[in-house]
mmCIF file of C-alpha atoms in Angstrom:
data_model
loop_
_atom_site.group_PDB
_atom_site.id
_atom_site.type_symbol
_atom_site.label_atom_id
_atom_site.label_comp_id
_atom_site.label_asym_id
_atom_site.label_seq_id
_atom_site.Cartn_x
_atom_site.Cartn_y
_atom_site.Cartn_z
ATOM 1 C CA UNK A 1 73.815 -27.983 170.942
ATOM 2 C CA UNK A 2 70.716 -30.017 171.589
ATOM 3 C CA UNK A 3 70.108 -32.746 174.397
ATOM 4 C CA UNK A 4 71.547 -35.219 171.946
ATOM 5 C CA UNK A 5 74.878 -33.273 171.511
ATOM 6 C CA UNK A 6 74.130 -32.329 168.046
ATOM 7 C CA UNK A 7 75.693 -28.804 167.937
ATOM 8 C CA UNK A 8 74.461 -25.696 165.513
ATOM 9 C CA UNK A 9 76.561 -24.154 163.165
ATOM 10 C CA UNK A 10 78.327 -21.313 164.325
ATOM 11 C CA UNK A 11 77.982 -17.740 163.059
ATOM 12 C CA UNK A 12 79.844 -14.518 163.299
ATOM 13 C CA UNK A 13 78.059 -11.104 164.242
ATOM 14 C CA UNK A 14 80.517 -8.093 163.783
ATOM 15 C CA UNK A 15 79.689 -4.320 164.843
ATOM 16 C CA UNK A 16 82.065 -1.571 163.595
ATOM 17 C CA UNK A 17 82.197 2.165 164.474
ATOM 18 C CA UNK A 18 83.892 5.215 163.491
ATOM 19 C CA UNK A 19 86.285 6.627 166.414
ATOM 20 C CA UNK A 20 86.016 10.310 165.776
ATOM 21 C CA UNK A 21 86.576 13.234 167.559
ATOM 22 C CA UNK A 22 88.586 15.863 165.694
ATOM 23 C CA UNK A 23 86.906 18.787 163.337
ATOM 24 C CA UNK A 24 87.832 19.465 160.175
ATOM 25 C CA UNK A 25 90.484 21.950 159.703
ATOM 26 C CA UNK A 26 90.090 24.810 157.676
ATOM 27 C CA UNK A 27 92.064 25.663 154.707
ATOM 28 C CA UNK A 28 92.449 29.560 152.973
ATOM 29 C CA UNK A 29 90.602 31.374 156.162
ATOM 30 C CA UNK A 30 91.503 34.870 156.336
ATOM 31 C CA UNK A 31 92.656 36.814 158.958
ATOM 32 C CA UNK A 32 90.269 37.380 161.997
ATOM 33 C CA UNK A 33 89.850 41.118 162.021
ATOM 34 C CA UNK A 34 90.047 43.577 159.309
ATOM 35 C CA UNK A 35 89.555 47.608 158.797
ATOM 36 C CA UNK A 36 89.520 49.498 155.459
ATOM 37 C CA UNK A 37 88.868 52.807 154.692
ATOM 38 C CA UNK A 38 85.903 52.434 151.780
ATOM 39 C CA UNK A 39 83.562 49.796 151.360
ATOM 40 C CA UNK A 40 85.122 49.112 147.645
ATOM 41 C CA UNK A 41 87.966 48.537 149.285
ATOM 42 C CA UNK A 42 86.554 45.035 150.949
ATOM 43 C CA UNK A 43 87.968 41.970 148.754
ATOM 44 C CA UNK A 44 85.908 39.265 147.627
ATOM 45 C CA UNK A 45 84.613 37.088 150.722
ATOM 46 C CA UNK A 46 87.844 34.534 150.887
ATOM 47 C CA UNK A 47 87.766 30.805 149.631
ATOM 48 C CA UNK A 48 88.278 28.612 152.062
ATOM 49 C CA UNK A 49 87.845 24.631 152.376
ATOM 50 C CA UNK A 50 88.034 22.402 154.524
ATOM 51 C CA UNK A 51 89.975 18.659 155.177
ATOM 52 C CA UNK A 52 88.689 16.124 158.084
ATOM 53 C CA UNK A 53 91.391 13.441 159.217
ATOM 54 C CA UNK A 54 88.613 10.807 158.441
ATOM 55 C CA UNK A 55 86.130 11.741 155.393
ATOM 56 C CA UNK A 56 88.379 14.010 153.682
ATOM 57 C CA UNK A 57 87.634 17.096 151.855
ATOM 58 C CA UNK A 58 84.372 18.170 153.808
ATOM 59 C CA UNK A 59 81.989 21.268 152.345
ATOM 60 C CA UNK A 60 82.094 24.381 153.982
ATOM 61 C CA UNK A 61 78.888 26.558 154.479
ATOM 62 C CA UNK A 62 79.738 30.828 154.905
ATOM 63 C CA UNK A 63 77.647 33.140 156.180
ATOM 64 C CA UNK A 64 77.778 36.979 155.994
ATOM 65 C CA UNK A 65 75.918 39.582 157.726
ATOM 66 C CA UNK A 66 76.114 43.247 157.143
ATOM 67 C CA UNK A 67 75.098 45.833 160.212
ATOM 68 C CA UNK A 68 75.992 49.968 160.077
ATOM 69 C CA UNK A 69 75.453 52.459 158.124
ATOM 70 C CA UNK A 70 78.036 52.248 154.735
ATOM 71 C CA UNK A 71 80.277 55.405 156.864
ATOM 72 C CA UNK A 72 80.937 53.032 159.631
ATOM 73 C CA UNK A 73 79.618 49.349 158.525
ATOM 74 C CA UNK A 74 80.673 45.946 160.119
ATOM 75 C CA UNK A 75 80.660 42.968 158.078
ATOM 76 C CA UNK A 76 80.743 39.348 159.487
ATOM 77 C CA UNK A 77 81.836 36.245 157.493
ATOM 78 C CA UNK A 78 81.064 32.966 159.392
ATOM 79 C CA UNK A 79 82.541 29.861 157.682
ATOM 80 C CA UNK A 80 81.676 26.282 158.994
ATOM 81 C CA UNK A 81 82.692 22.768 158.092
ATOM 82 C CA UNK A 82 81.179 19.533 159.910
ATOM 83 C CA UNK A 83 81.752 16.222 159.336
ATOM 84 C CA UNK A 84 80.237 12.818 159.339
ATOM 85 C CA UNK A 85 80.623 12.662 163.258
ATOM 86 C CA UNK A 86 79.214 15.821 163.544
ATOM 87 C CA UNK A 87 82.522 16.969 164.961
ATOM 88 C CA UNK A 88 82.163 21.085 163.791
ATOM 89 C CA UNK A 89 84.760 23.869 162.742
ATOM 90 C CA UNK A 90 83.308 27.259 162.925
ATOM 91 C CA UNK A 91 85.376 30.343 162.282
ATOM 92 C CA UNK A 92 84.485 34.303 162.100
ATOM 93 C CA UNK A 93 85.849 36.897 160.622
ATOM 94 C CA UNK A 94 85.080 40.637 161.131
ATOM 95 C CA UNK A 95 85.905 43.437 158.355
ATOM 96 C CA UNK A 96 85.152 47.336 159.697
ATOM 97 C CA UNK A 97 84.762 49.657 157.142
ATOM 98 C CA UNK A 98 85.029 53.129 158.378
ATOM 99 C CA UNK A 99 85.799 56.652 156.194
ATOM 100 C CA UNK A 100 87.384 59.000 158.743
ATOM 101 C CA UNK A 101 89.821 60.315 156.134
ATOM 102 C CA UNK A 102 89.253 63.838 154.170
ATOM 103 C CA UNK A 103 88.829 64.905 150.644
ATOM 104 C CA UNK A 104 92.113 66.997 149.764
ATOM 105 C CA UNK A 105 91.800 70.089 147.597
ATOM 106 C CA UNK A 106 94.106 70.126 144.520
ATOM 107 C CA UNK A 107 93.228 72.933 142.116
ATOM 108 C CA UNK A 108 92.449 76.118 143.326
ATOM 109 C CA UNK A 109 91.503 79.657 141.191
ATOM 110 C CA UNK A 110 94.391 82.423 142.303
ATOM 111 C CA UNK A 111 92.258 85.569 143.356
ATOM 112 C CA UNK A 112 93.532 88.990 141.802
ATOM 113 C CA UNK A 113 93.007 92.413 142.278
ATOM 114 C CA UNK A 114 90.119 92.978 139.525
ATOM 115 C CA UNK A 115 90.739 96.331 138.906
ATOM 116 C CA UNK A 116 88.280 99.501 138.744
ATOM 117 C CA UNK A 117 84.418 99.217 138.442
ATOM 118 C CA UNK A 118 84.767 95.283 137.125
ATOM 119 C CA UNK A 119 81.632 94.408 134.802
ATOM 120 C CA UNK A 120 81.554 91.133 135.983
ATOM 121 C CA UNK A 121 82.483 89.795 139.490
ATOM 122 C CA UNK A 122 83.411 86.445 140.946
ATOM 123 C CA UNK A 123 80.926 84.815 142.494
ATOM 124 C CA UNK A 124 80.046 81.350 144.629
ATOM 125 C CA UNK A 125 78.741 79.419 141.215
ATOM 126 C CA UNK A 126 81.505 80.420 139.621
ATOM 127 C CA UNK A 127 84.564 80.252 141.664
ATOM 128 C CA UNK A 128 83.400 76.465 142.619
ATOM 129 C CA UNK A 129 83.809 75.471 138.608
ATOM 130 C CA UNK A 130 87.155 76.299 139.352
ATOM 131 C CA UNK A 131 88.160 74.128 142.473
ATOM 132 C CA UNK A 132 88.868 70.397 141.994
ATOM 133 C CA UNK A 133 89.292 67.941 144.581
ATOM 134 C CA UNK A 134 89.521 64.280 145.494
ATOM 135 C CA UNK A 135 88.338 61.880 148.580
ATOM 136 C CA UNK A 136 89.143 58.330 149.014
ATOM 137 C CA UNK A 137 86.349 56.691 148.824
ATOM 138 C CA UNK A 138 84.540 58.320 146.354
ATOM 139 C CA UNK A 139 83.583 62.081 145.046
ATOM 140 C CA UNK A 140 84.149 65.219 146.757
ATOM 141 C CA UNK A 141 81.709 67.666 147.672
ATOM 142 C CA UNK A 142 83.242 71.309 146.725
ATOM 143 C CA UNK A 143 81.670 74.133 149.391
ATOM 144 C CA UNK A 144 81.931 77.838 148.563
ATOM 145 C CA UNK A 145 80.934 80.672 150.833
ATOM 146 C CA UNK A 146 82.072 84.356 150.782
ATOM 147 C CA UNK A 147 81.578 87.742 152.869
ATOM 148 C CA UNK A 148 82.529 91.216 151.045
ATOM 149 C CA UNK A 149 84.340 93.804 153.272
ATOM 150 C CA UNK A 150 84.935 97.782 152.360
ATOM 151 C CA UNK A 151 87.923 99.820 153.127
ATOM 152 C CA UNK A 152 87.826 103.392 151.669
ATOM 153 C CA UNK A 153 86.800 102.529 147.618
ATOM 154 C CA UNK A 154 88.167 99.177 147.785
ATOM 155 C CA UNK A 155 86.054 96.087 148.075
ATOM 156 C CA UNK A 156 87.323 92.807 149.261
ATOM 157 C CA UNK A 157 85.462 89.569 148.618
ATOM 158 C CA UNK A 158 87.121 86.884 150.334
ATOM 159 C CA UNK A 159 85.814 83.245 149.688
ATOM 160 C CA UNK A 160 86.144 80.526 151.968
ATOM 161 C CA UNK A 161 86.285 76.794 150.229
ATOM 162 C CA UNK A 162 86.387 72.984 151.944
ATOM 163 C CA UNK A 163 85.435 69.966 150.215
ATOM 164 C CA UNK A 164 83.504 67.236 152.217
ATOM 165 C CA UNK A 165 82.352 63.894 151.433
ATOM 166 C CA UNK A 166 79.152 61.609 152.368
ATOM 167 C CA UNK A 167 80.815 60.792 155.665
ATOM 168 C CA UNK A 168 80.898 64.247 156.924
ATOM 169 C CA UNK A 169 84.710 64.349 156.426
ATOM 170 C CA UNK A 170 85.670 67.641 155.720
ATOM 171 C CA UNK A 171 89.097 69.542 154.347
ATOM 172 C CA UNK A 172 91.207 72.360 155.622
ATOM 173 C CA UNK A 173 89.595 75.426 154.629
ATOM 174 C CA UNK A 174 91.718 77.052 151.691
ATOM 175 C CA UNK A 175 90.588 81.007 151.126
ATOM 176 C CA UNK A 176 91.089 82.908 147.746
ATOM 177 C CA UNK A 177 90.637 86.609 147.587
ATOM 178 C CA UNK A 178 89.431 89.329 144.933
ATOM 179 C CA UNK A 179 89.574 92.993 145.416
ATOM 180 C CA UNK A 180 88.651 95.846 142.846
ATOM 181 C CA UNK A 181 87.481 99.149 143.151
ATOM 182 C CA UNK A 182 84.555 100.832 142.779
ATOM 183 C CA UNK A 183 84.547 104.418 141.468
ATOM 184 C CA UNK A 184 81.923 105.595 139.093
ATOM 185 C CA UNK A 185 82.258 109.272 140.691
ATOM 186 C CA UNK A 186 84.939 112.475 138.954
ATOM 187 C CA UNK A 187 86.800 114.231 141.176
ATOM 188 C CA UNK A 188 85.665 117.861 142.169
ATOM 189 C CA UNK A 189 88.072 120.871 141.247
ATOM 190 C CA UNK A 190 88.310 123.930 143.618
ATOM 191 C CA UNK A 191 89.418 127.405 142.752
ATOM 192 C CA UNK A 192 88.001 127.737 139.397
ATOM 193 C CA UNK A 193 86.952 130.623 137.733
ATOM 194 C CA UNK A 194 83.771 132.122 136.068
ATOM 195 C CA UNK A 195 82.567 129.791 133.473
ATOM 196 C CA UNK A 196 82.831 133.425 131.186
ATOM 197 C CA UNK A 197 84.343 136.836 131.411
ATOM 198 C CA UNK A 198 84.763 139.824 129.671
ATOM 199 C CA UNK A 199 87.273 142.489 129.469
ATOM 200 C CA UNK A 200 87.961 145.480 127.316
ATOM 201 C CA UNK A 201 91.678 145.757 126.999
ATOM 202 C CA UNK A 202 93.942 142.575 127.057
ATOM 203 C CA UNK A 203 96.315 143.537 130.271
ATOM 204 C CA UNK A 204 92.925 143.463 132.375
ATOM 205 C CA UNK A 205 92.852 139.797 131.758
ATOM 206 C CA UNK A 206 94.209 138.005 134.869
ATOM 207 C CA UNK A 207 96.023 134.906 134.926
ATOM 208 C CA UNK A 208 94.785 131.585 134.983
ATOM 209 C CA UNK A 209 93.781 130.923 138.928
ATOM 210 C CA UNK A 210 95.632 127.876 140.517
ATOM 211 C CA UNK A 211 92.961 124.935 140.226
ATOM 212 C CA UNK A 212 93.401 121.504 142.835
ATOM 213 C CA UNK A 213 90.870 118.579 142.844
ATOM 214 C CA UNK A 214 90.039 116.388 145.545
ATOM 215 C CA UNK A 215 89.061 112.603 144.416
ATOM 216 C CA UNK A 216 86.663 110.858 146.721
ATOM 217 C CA UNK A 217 89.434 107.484 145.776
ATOM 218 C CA UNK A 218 92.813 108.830 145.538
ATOM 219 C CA UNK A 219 92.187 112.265 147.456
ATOM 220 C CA UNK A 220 94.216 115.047 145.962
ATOM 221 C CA UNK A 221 94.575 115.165 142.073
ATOM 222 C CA UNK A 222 96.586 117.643 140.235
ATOM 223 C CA UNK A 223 94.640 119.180 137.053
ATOM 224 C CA UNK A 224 95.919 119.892 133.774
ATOM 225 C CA UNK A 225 95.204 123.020 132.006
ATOM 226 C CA UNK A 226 95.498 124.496 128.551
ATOM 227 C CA UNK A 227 94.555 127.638 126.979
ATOM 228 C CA UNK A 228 94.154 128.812 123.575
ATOM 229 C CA UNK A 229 93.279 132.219 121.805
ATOM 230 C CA UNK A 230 91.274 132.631 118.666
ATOM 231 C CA UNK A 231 90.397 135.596 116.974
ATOM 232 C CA UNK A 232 92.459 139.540 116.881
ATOM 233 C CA UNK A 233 93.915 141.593 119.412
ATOM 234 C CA UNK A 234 90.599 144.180 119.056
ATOM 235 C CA UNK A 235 88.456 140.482 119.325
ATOM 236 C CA UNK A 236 89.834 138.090 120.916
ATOM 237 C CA UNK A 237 88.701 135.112 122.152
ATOM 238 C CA UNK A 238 90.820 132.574 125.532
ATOM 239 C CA UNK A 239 89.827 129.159 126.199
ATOM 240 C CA UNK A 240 91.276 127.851 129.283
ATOM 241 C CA UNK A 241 90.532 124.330 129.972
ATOM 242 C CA UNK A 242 91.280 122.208 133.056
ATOM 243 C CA UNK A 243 91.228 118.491 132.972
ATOM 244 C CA UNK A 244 91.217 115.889 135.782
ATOM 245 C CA UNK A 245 90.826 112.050 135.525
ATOM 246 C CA UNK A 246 91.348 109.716 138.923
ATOM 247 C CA UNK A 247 92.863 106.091 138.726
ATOM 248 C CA UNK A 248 89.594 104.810 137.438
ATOM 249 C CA UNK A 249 89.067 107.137 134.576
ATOM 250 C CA UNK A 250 86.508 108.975 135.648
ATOM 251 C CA UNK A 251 86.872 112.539 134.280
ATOM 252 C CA UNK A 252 86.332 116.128 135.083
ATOM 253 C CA UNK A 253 86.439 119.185 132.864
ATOM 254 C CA UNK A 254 86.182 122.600 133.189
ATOM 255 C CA UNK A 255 86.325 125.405 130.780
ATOM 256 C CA UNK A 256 86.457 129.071 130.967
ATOM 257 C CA UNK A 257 85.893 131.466 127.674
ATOM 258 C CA UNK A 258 87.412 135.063 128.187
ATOM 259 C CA UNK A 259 86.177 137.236 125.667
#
């Protein structure tokens, strides 16, 4: 009012403020830690939103970083909601992905005993076209090595097989064995006669000697022998023939003519 008691007109001022403290909660967060095996393993970064007890539905922000090496990687999501008040929600989740688990072997060629003198023989290349294995996270690596040992005429190849992957994970060596032998040599008779003789009458002819071979494989061999005659009593003409063949068919032959 004024010195002559005439009074103003009143008027209202309001003020009005937002009592806030609480975040937003989250809604769909995964859990906090996590471990797999393979990085395609790893689901899809979760969906999660967020609700504040005063504006509502409030937008989330997410954040991922990726530190490692894809054999031992970390991955962190960081999801955060804030709203009008600036009141905050942050949450973190961690995934490791680590391969510490081994390829596995499933098909493996037999080995066998290849026989004598084999024209072809197994080698790294091909033995490895005949393993097949499997790792978890993705393919195997097959590894082939061998070392040939000798015993007498036999050979022994012995090869030695693990499968790996990219994470230095390797198998339980499996080993698969060939063995042949090699002979290209005849065995040697002993105690043969003169490649030829003569004689005038038929009862100076002496019987046929007793012939043994000795096999550098299979040691002692007996020989067979044959004999024939050809011509007359006054002319005559004995063929005597030893044979001798060892376990790999090599073969020796000796023949006498008597005349």
């Amino acid at each position: 009012s004024d010195s002559s008691g005439n009074a103003a007109t009143p008027k209202t001022v309001v003020y009005t403020w937002k009592v806030d403290t609480t975040a937003p909660v989250f809604i769909g967060l995964p859990a906090a830690t996590a471990s797999y095996q393979c990085a395609g393993d790893v689901p899809q970064t979760a969906s999660v939103t967020a609700n504040d007890n005063c504006d509502g539905i409030v937008p989330v922000s997410v954040s991922t970083t990726v530190n490692g090496s894809p054999c031992n990687m970390t991955i962190t999501h960081t999801w955060t909601a804030v709203d009008s008040c600036g009141n905050s929600n942050v949450f973190t989740q961690v995934i490791t992905i680590k391969d510490t688990i081994a390829p596995v072997i499933g098909t493996l060629p037999t080995g066998s005993d290849l026989g004598c003198n084999p024209a072809e023989l197994p080698t790294d290349a091909s033995v490895k076209l005949l393993v097949h294995a499997t790792d978890n996270c993705g393919a195997a690596i097959i590894n082939v090595s061998h070392v040939d040992s000798t015993s007498g005429c036999t050979v022994t190849r012995t090869f030695t097989i693990t499968a790996s992957d990219t994470c230095n994970n390797v198998s339980q060596a499996a080993v698969v064995v060939y063995s042949w032998k090699a002979d290209t040599t005849a065995p040697v008779m002993s105690g043969l006669p003169a490649a030829t003789a003569s004689y005038q009458c038929m009862n100076d002819v002496p019987s046929a000697p007793t012939v043994t071979a000795n096999d550098d494989c299979d040691g002692a061999l007996v020989p067979t022998f044959k004999e024939t005659q050809s011509g007359t009593a006054c002319n005559l003409t004995i063929t005597r023939t030893w044979t001798v063949s060892d376990t790999c068919g090599n073969v020796a032959t000796f023949t006498q003519t008597i005349t």
